[in-house]
mmCIF file of C-alpha atoms and ligand atoms in Angstrom:
data_model
loop_
_atom_site.group_PDB
_atom_site.id
_atom_site.type_symbol
_atom_site.label_atom_id
_atom_site.label_comp_id
_atom_site.label_asym_id
_atom_site.label_seq_id
_atom_site.Cartn_x
_atom_site.Cartn_y
_atom_site.Cartn_z
ATOM 1 C CA MET B 1 0.000 0.000 0.000
ATOM 2 C CA THR B 2 1.256 3.495 -0.769
ATOM 3 C CA TRP B 3 1.029 6.192 1.907
ATOM 4 C CA ILE B 4 -1.822 7.794 -0.084
ATOM 5 C CA GLU B 5 -3.766 4.512 -0.192
ATOM 6 C CA GLU B 6 -3.284 4.198 3.561
ATOM 7 C CA LEU B 7 -4.473 7.770 4.011
ATOM 8 C CA ALA B 8 -7.530 7.080 1.837
ATOM 9 C CA ALA B 9 -8.313 4.042 3.981
ATOM 10 C CA ARG B 10 -8.104 6.180 7.142
ATOM 11 C CA ALA B 11 -10.427 8.759 5.562
ATOM 12 C CA ASP B 12 -12.860 6.061 4.433
ATOM 13 C CA ALA B 13 -13.002 4.759 8.005
ATOM 14 C CA VAL B 14 -14.306 8.085 9.343
ATOM 15 C CA LEU B 15 -16.531 9.229 6.464
ATOM 16 C CA PRO B 16 -20.076 8.037 5.797
ATOM 17 C CA ASP B 17 -20.034 5.473 2.992
ATOM 18 C CA TYR B 18 -21.734 7.780 0.461
ATOM 19 C CA VAL B 19 -19.240 10.602 1.112
ATOM 20 C CA SER B 20 -16.220 8.378 0.779
ATOM 21 C CA ARG B 21 -17.590 6.887 -2.450
ATOM 22 C CA TYR B 22 -18.268 10.401 -3.756
ATOM 23 C CA VAL B 23 -14.639 11.391 -3.171
ATOM 24 C CA HIS B 24 -13.350 8.210 -4.855
ATOM 25 C CA SER B 25 -15.856 8.380 -7.713
ATOM 26 C CA VAL B 26 -14.696 8.336 -11.336
ATOM 27 C CA ALA B 27 -16.423 8.588 -14.696
ATOM 28 C CA GLY B 28 -17.341 5.619 -16.881
ATOM 29 C CA ASP B 29 -15.409 2.459 -16.194
ATOM 30 C CA GLY B 30 -12.574 4.443 -14.627
ATOM 31 C CA ALA B 31 -10.056 4.096 -17.473
ATOM 32 C CA CYS B 32 -9.141 7.793 -17.396
ATOM 33 C CA ALA B 33 -8.705 7.865 -13.624
ATOM 34 C CA ARG B 34 -6.606 4.678 -13.640
ATOM 35 C CA GLU B 35 -4.460 5.633 -16.634
ATOM 36 C CA GLY B 36 -4.190 9.147 -15.225
ATOM 37 C CA VAL B 37 -1.903 7.738 -12.532
ATOM 38 C CA GLU B 38 -0.264 5.137 -14.808
ATOM 39 C CA ASP B 39 0.771 7.771 -17.352
ATOM 40 C CA TRP B 40 2.615 9.771 -14.687
ATOM 41 C CA ASP B 41 4.169 6.503 -13.505
ATOM 42 C CA ALA B 42 5.382 5.778 -17.050
ATOM 43 C CA LEU B 43 7.569 8.884 -17.120
ATOM 44 C CA ARG B 44 11.246 8.420 -16.332
ATOM 45 C CA LEU B 45 13.684 11.072 -15.152
ATOM 46 C CA ARG B 46 17.231 11.450 -16.559
ATOM 47 C CA PRO B 47 19.570 12.212 -13.673
ATOM 48 C CA SER B 48 22.459 14.644 -14.025
ATOM 49 C CA VAL B 49 25.577 14.296 -11.886
ATOM 50 C CA LEU B 50 28.385 16.607 -10.745
ATOM 51 C CA ARG B 51 25.849 19.283 -9.789
ATOM 52 C CA ASP B 52 25.666 21.216 -6.546
ATOM 53 C CA VAL B 53 22.371 20.202 -4.967
ATOM 54 C CA SER B 54 23.246 21.164 -1.399
ATOM 55 C CA THR B 55 20.452 23.739 -1.481
ATOM 56 C CA ILE B 56 17.143 22.893 -3.146
ATOM 57 C CA ARG B 57 14.807 25.710 -4.145
ATOM 58 C CA THR B 58 11.115 25.028 -4.665
ATOM 59 C CA GLY B 59 9.637 28.544 -4.407
ATOM 60 C CA VAL B 60 7.828 30.006 -7.430
ATOM 61 C CA GLU B 61 5.355 32.731 -8.285
ATOM 62 C CA LEU B 62 2.013 31.598 -9.633
ATOM 63 C CA LEU B 63 0.206 34.364 -11.487
ATOM 64 C CA GLY B 64 2.186 36.824 -9.406
ATOM 65 C CA THR B 65 1.588 35.125 -6.035
ATOM 66 C CA PRO B 66 4.684 33.734 -4.298
ATOM 67 C CA VAL B 67 4.334 30.192 -2.918
ATOM 68 C CA ALA B 68 6.772 27.875 -1.168
ATOM 69 C CA SER B 69 6.428 25.226 -3.863
ATOM 70 C CA PRO B 70 4.499 24.674 -7.073
ATOM 71 C CA ILE B 71 2.250 22.113 -5.308
ATOM 72 C CA VAL B 72 -1.167 23.660 -4.649
ATOM 73 C CA VAL B 73 -4.601 22.460 -3.554
ATOM 74 C CA ALA B 74 -7.180 21.808 -6.302
ATOM 75 C CA PRO B 75 -10.659 23.272 -5.778
ATOM 76 C CA MET B 76 -13.008 20.628 -4.403
ATOM 77 C CA ALA B 77 -16.651 20.845 -3.462
ATOM 78 C CA GLN B 78 -18.212 19.334 -0.343
ATOM 79 C CA GLN B 79 -15.290 19.917 2.024
ATOM 80 C CA VAL B 80 -17.653 20.400 4.950
ATOM 81 C CA ALA B 81 -18.474 16.712 4.529
ATOM 82 C CA ALA B 82 -14.828 15.802 5.104
ATOM 83 C CA ASN B 83 -14.398 18.112 8.102
ATOM 84 C CA PRO B 84 -16.879 20.487 9.763
ATOM 85 C CA LEU B 85 -14.523 23.430 9.163
ATOM 86 C CA GLY B 86 -14.317 22.598 5.442
ATOM 87 C CA GLU B 87 -12.106 24.989 3.473
ATOM 88 C CA VAL B 88 -11.150 26.881 6.636
ATOM 89 C CA ALA B 89 -9.197 23.792 7.738
ATOM 90 C CA THR B 90 -7.817 23.302 4.227
ATOM 91 C CA ALA B 91 -6.660 26.926 4.123
ATOM 92 C CA ARG B 92 -5.022 26.544 7.546
ATOM 93 C CA GLY B 93 -3.122 23.477 6.333
ATOM 94 C CA ALA B 94 -2.137 25.231 3.095
ATOM 95 C CA ALA B 95 -0.952 28.306 5.017
ATOM 96 C CA ALA B 96 1.228 26.109 7.237
ATOM 97 C CA GLN B 97 3.008 24.867 4.116
ATOM 98 C CA GLY B 98 3.192 28.206 2.292
ATOM 99 C CA SER B 99 0.810 26.843 -0.325
ATOM 100 C CA LEU B 100 -2.278 28.128 -2.101
ATOM 101 C CA LEU B 101 -5.763 26.673 -2.466
ATOM 102 C CA GLY B 102 -8.572 26.696 -4.984
ATOM 103 C CA VAL B 103 -11.998 27.383 -3.450
ATOM 104 C CA SER B 104 -14.923 25.745 -5.250
ATOM 105 C CA THR B 105 -18.084 27.608 -6.192
ATOM 106 C CA ASN B 106 -19.701 24.817 -4.209
ATOM 107 C CA THR B 107 -18.177 25.792 -0.895
ATOM 108 C CA GLY B 108 -20.299 25.938 2.215
ATOM 109 C CA VAL B 109 -17.839 28.262 3.935
ATOM 110 C CA ARG B 110 -17.711 32.065 3.830
ATOM 111 C CA PHE B 111 -14.908 33.523 1.730
ATOM 112 C CA ALA B 112 -13.875 35.833 4.588
ATOM 113 C CA ASP B 113 -13.403 32.875 6.943
ATOM 114 C CA ILE B 114 -11.200 31.076 4.411
ATOM 115 C CA ALA B 115 -9.188 34.235 3.715
ATOM 116 C CA ALA B 116 -8.621 34.801 7.446
ATOM 117 C CA GLU B 117 -6.365 31.732 7.541
ATOM 118 C CA GLY B 118 -3.752 33.629 5.534
ATOM 119 C CA ALA B 119 -3.164 31.291 2.585
ATOM 120 C CA PRO B 120 -3.490 32.830 -0.880
ATOM 121 C CA TRP B 121 -6.576 31.450 -2.634
ATOM 122 C CA TRP B 122 -8.191 31.325 -6.038
ATOM 123 C CA TYR B 123 -11.928 31.280 -6.611
ATOM 124 C CA GLN B 124 -13.099 28.439 -8.866
ATOM 125 C CA VAL B 125 -16.050 29.531 -10.983
ATOM 126 C CA TYR B 126 -18.912 27.369 -12.164
ATOM 127 C CA LEU B 127 -21.034 29.727 -14.204
ATOM 128 C CA THR B 128 -24.592 29.772 -12.914
ATOM 129 C CA ALA B 129 -27.593 29.820 -15.245
ATOM 130 C CA ASP B 130 -28.247 33.385 -14.069
ATOM 131 C CA ARG B 131 -24.963 35.220 -14.716
ATOM 132 C CA GLY B 132 -25.971 37.873 -12.179
ATOM 133 C CA ILE B 133 -25.401 35.307 -9.431
ATOM 134 C CA THR B 134 -21.958 34.507 -10.809
ATOM 135 C CA ARG B 135 -21.178 38.224 -10.826
ATOM 136 C CA THR B 136 -22.273 38.580 -7.195
ATOM 137 C CA LEU B 137 -20.146 35.608 -6.120
ATOM 138 C CA VAL B 138 -17.114 36.826 -8.075
ATOM 139 C CA GLU B 139 -17.429 40.313 -6.581
ATOM 140 C CA ARG B 140 -17.608 38.831 -3.083
ATOM 141 C CA ALA B 141 -14.580 36.632 -3.767
ATOM 142 C CA VAL B 142 -12.619 39.645 -5.039
ATOM 143 C CA GLU B 143 -13.612 41.682 -1.999
ATOM 144 C CA ALA B 144 -12.474 38.868 0.302
ATOM 145 C CA GLY B 145 -9.084 38.736 -1.402
ATOM 146 C CA ALA B 146 -9.130 36.010 -4.068
ATOM 147 C CA ALA B 147 -5.948 36.360 -6.117
ATOM 148 C CA ALA B 148 -7.225 34.734 -9.342
ATOM 149 C CA LEU B 149 -10.274 33.073 -10.867
ATOM 150 C CA VAL B 150 -10.293 29.486 -12.105
ATOM 151 C CA LEU B 151 -13.038 28.954 -14.669
ATOM 152 C CA THR B 152 -13.838 25.257 -14.897
ATOM 153 C CA VAL B 153 -14.585 24.558 -18.554
ATOM 154 C CA ASP B 154 -14.863 20.771 -18.584
ATOM 155 C CA THR B 155 -18.054 20.251 -16.625
ATOM 156 C CA THR B 156 -20.589 19.896 -19.404
ATOM 157 C CA SER B 157 -22.470 17.106 -17.715
ATOM 158 C CA LEU B 158 -22.472 15.428 -14.352
ATOM 159 C CA SER B 159 -21.300 11.860 -14.573
ATOM 160 C CA VAL B 160 -22.258 10.370 -11.274
ATOM 161 C CA GLU B 161 -23.397 6.875 -12.133
ATOM 162 C CA HIS B 162 -24.611 6.025 -8.649
ATOM 163 C CA PRO B 163 -27.328 8.500 -7.634
ATOM 164 C CA GLU B 164 -27.001 7.689 -3.925
ATOM 165 C CA ILE B 165 -23.493 9.191 -3.824
ATOM 166 C CA HIS B 166 -24.529 12.409 -5.592
ATOM 167 C CA PRO B 167 -24.469 15.095 -2.858
ATOM 168 C CA PRO B 168 -28.070 16.334 -3.315
ATOM 169 C CA ASN B 169 -29.185 12.791 -2.456
ATOM 170 C CA TRP B 170 -27.104 12.407 0.702
ATOM 171 C CA PRO B 171 -29.323 11.513 3.647
ATOM 172 C CA ASP B 172 -27.520 13.875 6.054
ATOM 173 C CA GLU B 173 -28.291 17.360 4.760
ATOM 174 C CA SER B 174 -25.788 19.001 7.091
ATOM 175 C CA LEU B 175 -22.929 17.365 5.183
ATOM 176 C CA ARG B 176 -23.936 18.873 1.830
ATOM 177 C CA PHE B 177 -22.381 22.155 0.887
ATOM 178 C CA ARG B 178 -24.448 25.116 1.941
ATOM 179 C CA THR B 179 -24.220 28.121 -0.306
ATOM 180 C CA GLY B 180 -21.829 29.858 2.015
ATOM 181 C CA ASN B 181 -21.565 33.112 0.104
ATOM 182 C CA LEU B 182 -25.174 33.929 -0.736
ATOM 183 C CA SER B 183 -27.853 34.855 1.770
ATOM 184 C CA ALA B 184 -30.932 32.651 2.184
ATOM 185 C CA ALA B 185 -32.991 35.355 0.446
ATOM 186 C CA GLU B 186 -30.561 35.422 -2.484
ATOM 187 C CA VAL B 187 -30.691 31.637 -2.798
ATOM 188 C CA GLU B 188 -34.487 31.739 -2.802
ATOM 189 C CA ALA B 189 -34.572 34.539 -5.373
ATOM 190 C CA ALA B 190 -32.070 32.690 -7.580
ATOM 191 C CA GLY B 191 -34.222 29.565 -7.785
ATOM 192 C CA ALA B 192 -33.216 27.570 -10.873
ATOM 193 C CA GLY B 193 -30.658 30.258 -11.704
ATOM 194 C CA LEU B 194 -28.297 28.675 -9.178
ATOM 195 C CA GLY B 195 -27.955 25.627 -11.438
ATOM 196 C CA THR B 196 -24.711 25.091 -13.307
ATOM 197 C CA ASN B 197 -24.679 26.519 -16.804
ATOM 198 C CA PHE B 198 -23.256 24.039 -19.275
ATOM 199 C CA ALA B 199 -22.963 26.629 -22.082
ATOM 200 C CA VAL B 200 -19.531 28.047 -21.312
ATOM 201 C CA GLY B 201 -17.789 29.871 -24.164
ATOM 202 C CA PRO B 202 -14.522 31.736 -24.768
ATOM 203 C CA ASP B 203 -16.251 35.090 -24.147
ATOM 204 C CA ASP B 204 -16.852 34.073 -20.534
ATOM 205 C CA ILE B 205 -13.094 34.217 -19.916
ATOM 206 C CA GLY B 206 -12.870 37.873 -20.937
ATOM 207 C CA TRP B 207 -16.070 38.683 -19.074
ATOM 208 C CA LEU B 208 -14.737 37.201 -15.822
ATOM 209 C CA ALA B 209 -11.451 39.078 -16.203
ATOM 210 C CA SER B 210 -13.320 42.329 -16.827
ATOM 211 C CA ILE B 211 -15.671 42.072 -13.839
ATOM 212 C CA SER B 212 -12.951 40.929 -11.422
ATOM 213 C CA GLY B 213 -9.735 42.602 -12.558
ATOM 214 C CA LEU B 214 -8.075 39.240 -11.753
ATOM 215 C CA PRO B 215 -6.146 36.795 -13.918
ATOM 216 C CA VAL B 216 -8.310 33.916 -15.170
ATOM 217 C CA LEU B 217 -7.166 30.302 -15.500
ATOM 218 C CA ALA B 218 -9.221 27.930 -17.657
ATOM 219 C CA LYS B 219 -9.393 24.533 -15.929
ATOM 220 C CA GLY B 220 -10.044 21.320 -17.813
ATOM 221 C CA VAL B 221 -8.143 21.808 -21.087
ATOM 222 C CA LEU B 222 -6.742 18.694 -22.803
ATOM 223 C CA THR B 223 -5.810 19.780 -26.332
ATOM 224 C CA ALA B 224 -3.509 22.354 -27.912
ATOM 225 C CA ARG B 225 -6.470 23.677 -29.911
ATOM 226 C CA ASP B 226 -8.521 24.463 -26.818
ATOM 227 C CA ALA B 227 -5.524 25.913 -24.993
ATOM 228 C CA ARG B 228 -5.056 28.298 -27.912
ATOM 229 C CA ARG B 229 -8.738 29.309 -27.783
ATOM 230 C CA CYS B 230 -8.464 30.019 -24.047
ATOM 231 C CA VAL B 231 -5.344 32.155 -24.418
ATOM 232 C CA ASP B 232 -6.775 34.046 -27.389
ATOM 233 C CA ALA B 233 -9.845 34.732 -25.234
ATOM 234 C CA GLY B 234 -7.676 36.282 -22.504
ATOM 235 C CA ALA B 235 -6.807 33.413 -20.152
ATOM 236 C CA GLU B 236 -3.549 34.002 -18.291
ATOM 237 C CA GLY B 237 -3.254 30.322 -17.539
ATOM 238 C CA VAL B 238 -4.717 26.918 -18.349
ATOM 239 C CA VAL B 239 -5.037 23.865 -16.117
ATOM 240 C CA VAL B 240 -4.538 20.626 -18.016
ATOM 241 C CA SER B 241 -7.006 18.432 -16.151
ATOM 242 C CA THR B 242 -9.357 15.485 -16.487
ATOM 243 C CA HIS B 243 -11.088 16.593 -13.270
ATOM 244 C CA GLY B 244 -9.410 13.607 -11.645
ATOM 245 C CA GLY B 245 -10.972 11.235 -14.195
ATOM 246 C CA ARG B 246 -14.422 12.290 -13.027
ATOM 247 C CA ARG B 247 -15.786 13.752 -16.247
ATOM 248 C CA LEU B 248 -15.185 11.458 -19.263
ATOM 249 C CA GLY B 249 -14.389 7.820 -18.600
ATOM 250 C CA ASN B 250 -12.221 7.194 -21.653
ATOM 251 C CA SER B 251 -10.650 10.620 -21.947
ATOM 252 C CA VAL B 252 -6.963 11.107 -22.715
ATOM 253 C CA THR B 253 -4.959 11.698 -19.547
ATOM 254 C CA SER B 254 -3.351 14.896 -18.269
ATOM 255 C CA ALA B 255 0.181 13.459 -18.564
ATOM 256 C CA SER B 256 -0.419 12.595 -22.217
ATOM 257 C CA ALA B 257 -2.030 15.962 -23.037
ATOM 258 C CA LEU B 258 0.472 18.183 -21.233
ATOM 259 C CA PRO B 259 3.233 18.229 -23.909
ATOM 260 C CA GLU B 260 0.983 19.500 -26.720
ATOM 261 C CA VAL B 261 -0.546 22.185 -24.489
ATOM 262 C CA VAL B 262 2.905 23.352 -23.356
ATOM 263 C CA ALA B 263 4.115 23.425 -26.973
ATOM 264 C CA GLU B 264 1.133 25.536 -28.024
ATOM 265 C CA VAL B 265 0.800 28.094 -25.214
ATOM 266 C CA GLY B 266 3.617 27.491 -22.738
ATOM 267 C CA GLY B 267 5.463 30.585 -23.934
ATOM 268 C CA GLU B 268 2.412 32.815 -23.475
ATOM 269 C CA CYS B 269 0.727 31.761 -20.252
ATOM 270 C CA GLU B 270 1.141 29.583 -17.174
ATOM 271 C CA VAL B 271 0.326 25.927 -17.800
ATOM 272 C CA HIS B 272 -0.770 24.063 -14.685
ATOM 273 C CA VAL B 273 -1.768 20.413 -14.457
ATOM 274 C CA ASP B 274 -3.696 18.061 -12.192
ATOM 275 C CA SER B 275 -5.328 14.622 -12.055
ATOM 276 C CA GLY B 276 -3.617 11.507 -10.780
ATOM 277 C CA VAL B 277 -0.570 13.242 -9.289
ATOM 278 C CA ARG B 278 0.426 10.969 -6.421
ATOM 279 C CA GLY B 279 3.990 11.824 -5.459
ATOM 280 C CA GLY B 280 6.986 14.112 -5.757
ATOM 281 C CA HIS B 281 8.336 12.138 -8.725
ATOM 282 C CA HIS B 282 5.084 12.863 -10.603
ATOM 283 C CA VAL B 283 5.423 16.550 -9.714
ATOM 284 C CA VAL B 284 8.978 16.669 -11.060
ATOM 285 C CA ALA B 285 7.936 14.891 -14.281
ATOM 286 C CA ALA B 286 5.089 17.394 -14.761
ATOM 287 C CA LEU B 287 7.320 20.421 -14.128
ATOM 288 C CA ALA B 288 10.026 19.075 -16.447
ATOM 289 C CA THR B 289 7.412 18.610 -19.161
ATOM 290 C CA GLY B 290 6.630 22.314 -18.838
ATOM 291 C CA ALA B 291 3.985 22.722 -16.152
ATOM 292 C CA ARG B 292 4.381 25.744 -13.892
ATOM 293 C CA ALA B 293 2.377 24.197 -11.049
ATOM 294 C CA VAL B 294 0.675 20.979 -10.047
ATOM 295 C CA HIS B 295 -2.705 20.865 -8.295
ATOM 296 C CA VAL B 296 -3.495 17.993 -5.938
ATOM 297 C CA GLY B 297 -7.078 16.898 -5.306
ATOM 298 C CA ARG B 298 -8.166 13.720 -3.520
ATOM 299 C CA PRO B 299 -5.047 13.208 -1.377
ATOM 300 C CA VAL B 300 -5.761 16.595 0.234
ATOM 301 C CA MET B 301 -9.423 15.702 0.769
ATOM 302 C CA TRP B 302 -8.368 12.442 2.418
ATOM 303 C CA GLY B 303 -5.886 14.355 4.597
ATOM 304 C CA LEU B 304 -8.665 16.765 5.569
ATOM 305 C CA ALA B 305 -11.020 13.913 6.506
ATOM 306 C CA ALA B 306 -8.405 11.919 8.407
ATOM 307 C CA GLY B 307 -6.621 14.769 10.191
ATOM 308 C CA GLY B 308 -8.262 18.166 9.621
ATOM 309 C CA ALA B 309 -5.930 21.129 9.026
ATOM 310 C CA GLN B 310 -2.925 19.143 10.249
ATOM 311 C CA GLY B 311 -3.850 16.325 7.861
ATOM 312 C CA VAL B 312 -3.850 18.791 4.940
ATOM 313 C CA ALA B 313 -0.500 20.235 6.031
ATOM 314 C CA ASP B 314 0.931 16.717 6.325
ATOM 315 C CA VAL B 315 -0.119 15.809 2.779
ATOM 316 C CA LEU B 316 1.316 19.002 1.299
ATOM 317 C CA GLY B 317 4.477 18.639 3.401
ATOM 318 C CA ARG B 318 4.946 15.057 2.267
ATOM 319 C CA PHE B 319 4.566 16.029 -1.402
ATOM 320 C CA ARG B 320 7.018 18.880 -0.938
ATOM 321 C CA GLY B 321 9.535 16.657 0.847
ATOM 322 C CA GLU B 322 9.333 14.117 -1.975
ATOM 323 C CA LEU B 323 9.741 16.936 -4.502
ATOM 324 C CA GLU B 324 12.937 18.091 -2.771
ATOM 325 C CA THR B 325 14.353 14.580 -2.515
ATOM 326 C CA THR B 326 13.584 13.817 -6.157
ATOM 327 C CA LEU B 327 15.213 17.067 -7.290
ATOM 328 C CA ARG B 328 18.327 16.275 -5.271
ATOM 329 C CA GLN B 329 18.494 12.747 -6.691
ATOM 330 C CA LEU B 330 17.979 14.157 -10.183
ATOM 331 C CA GLY B 331 20.807 16.649 -9.779
ATOM 332 C CA VAL B 332 18.626 19.734 -10.237
ATOM 333 C CA ALA B 333 18.771 22.424 -7.558
ATOM 334 C CA SER B 334 15.663 24.455 -8.424
ATOM 335 C CA VAL B 335 12.198 23.757 -9.779
ATOM 336 C CA LEU B 336 12.897 26.589 -12.212
ATOM 337 C CA ASP B 337 15.757 24.570 -13.739
ATOM 338 C CA LEU B 338 13.690 21.596 -14.903
ATOM 339 C CA TYR B 339 13.400 21.097 -18.664
ATOM 340 C CA PRO B 340 11.884 18.546 -21.068
ATOM 341 C CA VAL B 341 15.350 17.040 -21.495
ATOM 342 C CA ASP B 342 15.030 15.760 -17.901
ATOM 343 C CA VAL B 343 12.082 13.468 -18.640
ATOM 344 C CA VAL B 344 11.295 10.666 -21.104
ATOM 345 C CA ARG B 345 8.568 8.070 -21.434
ATOM 346 C CA ARG B 346 9.632 4.680 -20.147
ATOM 347 C CA GLY B 347 11.237 2.667 -22.944
ATOM 348 C CA SER B 348 11.969 5.715 -25.060
ATOM 349 C CA ALA B 349 15.628 6.431 -25.806
ATOM 350 C CA GLY B 350 15.214 10.141 -25.064
ATOM 351 C CA PRO B 351 17.392 12.871 -26.473
ATOM 352 C CA HIS B 352 20.779 11.626 -27.758
ATOM 353 C CA ARG B 353 22.617 14.785 -26.867
ATOM 354 C CA GLY B 354 21.979 18.326 -25.802
ATOM 355 C CA GLY B 355 20.379 19.747 -22.700
ATOM 356 C CA ARG B 356 22.329 20.257 -19.520
HETATM 357 C C1 FMN G 401 -14.608 15.391 -4.147
HETATM 358 C C2 FMN G 401 -14.161 16.249 -5.306
HETATM 359 C C3 FMN G 401 -14.844 17.426 -5.578
HETATM 360 C C4 FMN G 401 -14.422 18.231 -6.644
HETATM 361 N N1 FMN G 401 -15.073 19.414 -6.868
HETATM 362 C C5 FMN G 401 -14.627 20.240 -7.845
HETATM 363 C C6 FMN G 401 -15.241 21.507 -8.039
HETATM 364 O O1 FMN G 401 -16.169 21.899 -7.324
HETATM 365 N N2 FMN G 401 -14.765 22.288 -9.039
HETATM 366 C C7 FMN G 401 -13.724 21.894 -9.846
HETATM 367 O O2 FMN G 401 -13.315 22.628 -10.752
HETATM 368 N N3 FMN G 401 -13.120 20.689 -9.671
HETATM 369 C C8 FMN G 401 -13.536 19.875 -8.691
HETATM 370 N N4 FMN G 401 -12.910 18.672 -8.492
HETATM 371 C C9 FMN G 401 -11.750 18.301 -9.339
HETATM 372 C C10 FMN G 401 -10.444 18.786 -8.715
HETATM 373 O O3 FMN G 401 -10.343 20.193 -8.757
HETATM 374 C C11 FMN G 401 -9.213 18.233 -9.455
HETATM 375 O O4 FMN G 401 -9.302 18.546 -10.833
HETATM 376 C C12 FMN G 401 -9.036 16.716 -9.308
HETATM 377 O O5 FMN G 401 -9.456 16.272 -8.041
HETATM 378 C C13 FMN G 401 -7.578 16.363 -9.526
HETATM 379 O O6 FMN G 401 -7.387 14.984 -9.550
HETATM 380 P P1 FMN G 401 -6.874 14.119 -8.287
HETATM 381 O O7 FMN G 401 -8.026 14.027 -7.351
HETATM 382 O O8 FMN G 401 -6.532 12.820 -8.943
HETATM 383 O O9 FMN G 401 -5.669 14.824 -7.704
HETATM 384 C C14 FMN G 401 -13.321 17.840 -7.452
HETATM 385 C C15 FMN G 401 -12.648 16.643 -7.153
HETATM 386 C C16 FMN G 401 -13.050 15.855 -6.091
HETATM 387 C C17 FMN G 401 -12.285 14.595 -5.788
#
C-alpha cells in the first residue's frame, strides 16, 4: 500500500459510505482515472551528476503570487463533509506549508473565513444559469481577497453513475455544501438560476477578467487547440485536467495531453496540471514537461477527513519533501531549472545529446 492509499483508507473509516464513495468516484469504467496515474508513472527522469544540490529551491510565483512550492490544492466541493470546518481547515493546512488553495463555487464556507487563515486562494467559478449570481459571487470573492479566478470549462455534464453518492441525495443534509456566500434570500430569489450553466464559451473568460480585474485560469483543457482558444480569449493560464478522471471515462490523460498544451501556449501563459498526481516524482515529471504548477485533489481531501488542518498540512508537506528529494536525486537544484530534457517516457531512448 502506498502512503496515499493508507491515508484514503483512514479517511474512508471516518466518512459516511456515500461521502467516501463520492470522493473516490470516477467517470465511466474508470479508465481515465486509472491511466491518469499510470501515465505519470510511465515517465522516467534522466539524472544529471556533478551538480551542486546542497540547497534545493522550490519557491515560485504563480500568477504573481509567491508560494513555497508549485504544489497547490485543487478546488473541491463538499469539504464540509470531510471536516466540519471545510475549506477553513484546508486553508489553515495550506498556510502552514506556504501553499495556495482553490476554493470551489460549491463551498459551504464564507470567503472571509477562508481568507482569514492567511493562505493565498483562487476562486473556482462554475457559471450559474443566471450570470448575475456569478457576478455577485465573483465580486464577493474579489472583496475577500481572491488572487485569481479558475473557470472550470470541462463540466458539461455530471457523470455520477450512482445517484445515492450524488451530494443532493445524501441523507444527512448538514454534510452537503451550503451556499456559504449567498444569503438565504438570495438563494431563494435565484431559484433555478443557481444551477450550473453548461454553455460556457470563450467570451466568458474575458467577461470574468473584466468584472474581477483578476487573472483567469481555464481549468479542464486537454488539447492544444482548446488551450489556444483560451489564451486568445484572454486566459492568463490553463489547467490541463481530467477533473481527476471524473468527467469522461475514456478521456486522454493529463500526462499525455500536457506536452501538446505546453508546446502551443507554454510561452504565453502559465500551464498548470492536475489529475492523478500521487507523489513528488510525478510533480517533477510534470514540471520538467513544462507545467508551472501541479494541483493535488483527492489526497488533500483524504488528509482533511483523516486529520483536519494538520492532515492537509501533512499531505502538502509530504509532497514537498518528496519533490525536494527527487530534485536532489535528479541533480537539479531548483524547480525553475527543470526542462523537457530531464524526462522521457519509459522505454523511449530520449534525447541523444543536448540539454544540460
Ligand atoms: C470530491 C471532489 C470534488 C471536486 N469538486 C470540484 C469543483 O467543485 N470544481 C472543480 O473545478 N473541480 C472539482 N474537483 C476536481 C479537482 O479540482 C481536481 O481537478 C481533481 O481532483 C484532480 O485529480 P486528483 O483528485 O486525482 O488529484 C473535485 C474533485 C473531487 C475529488
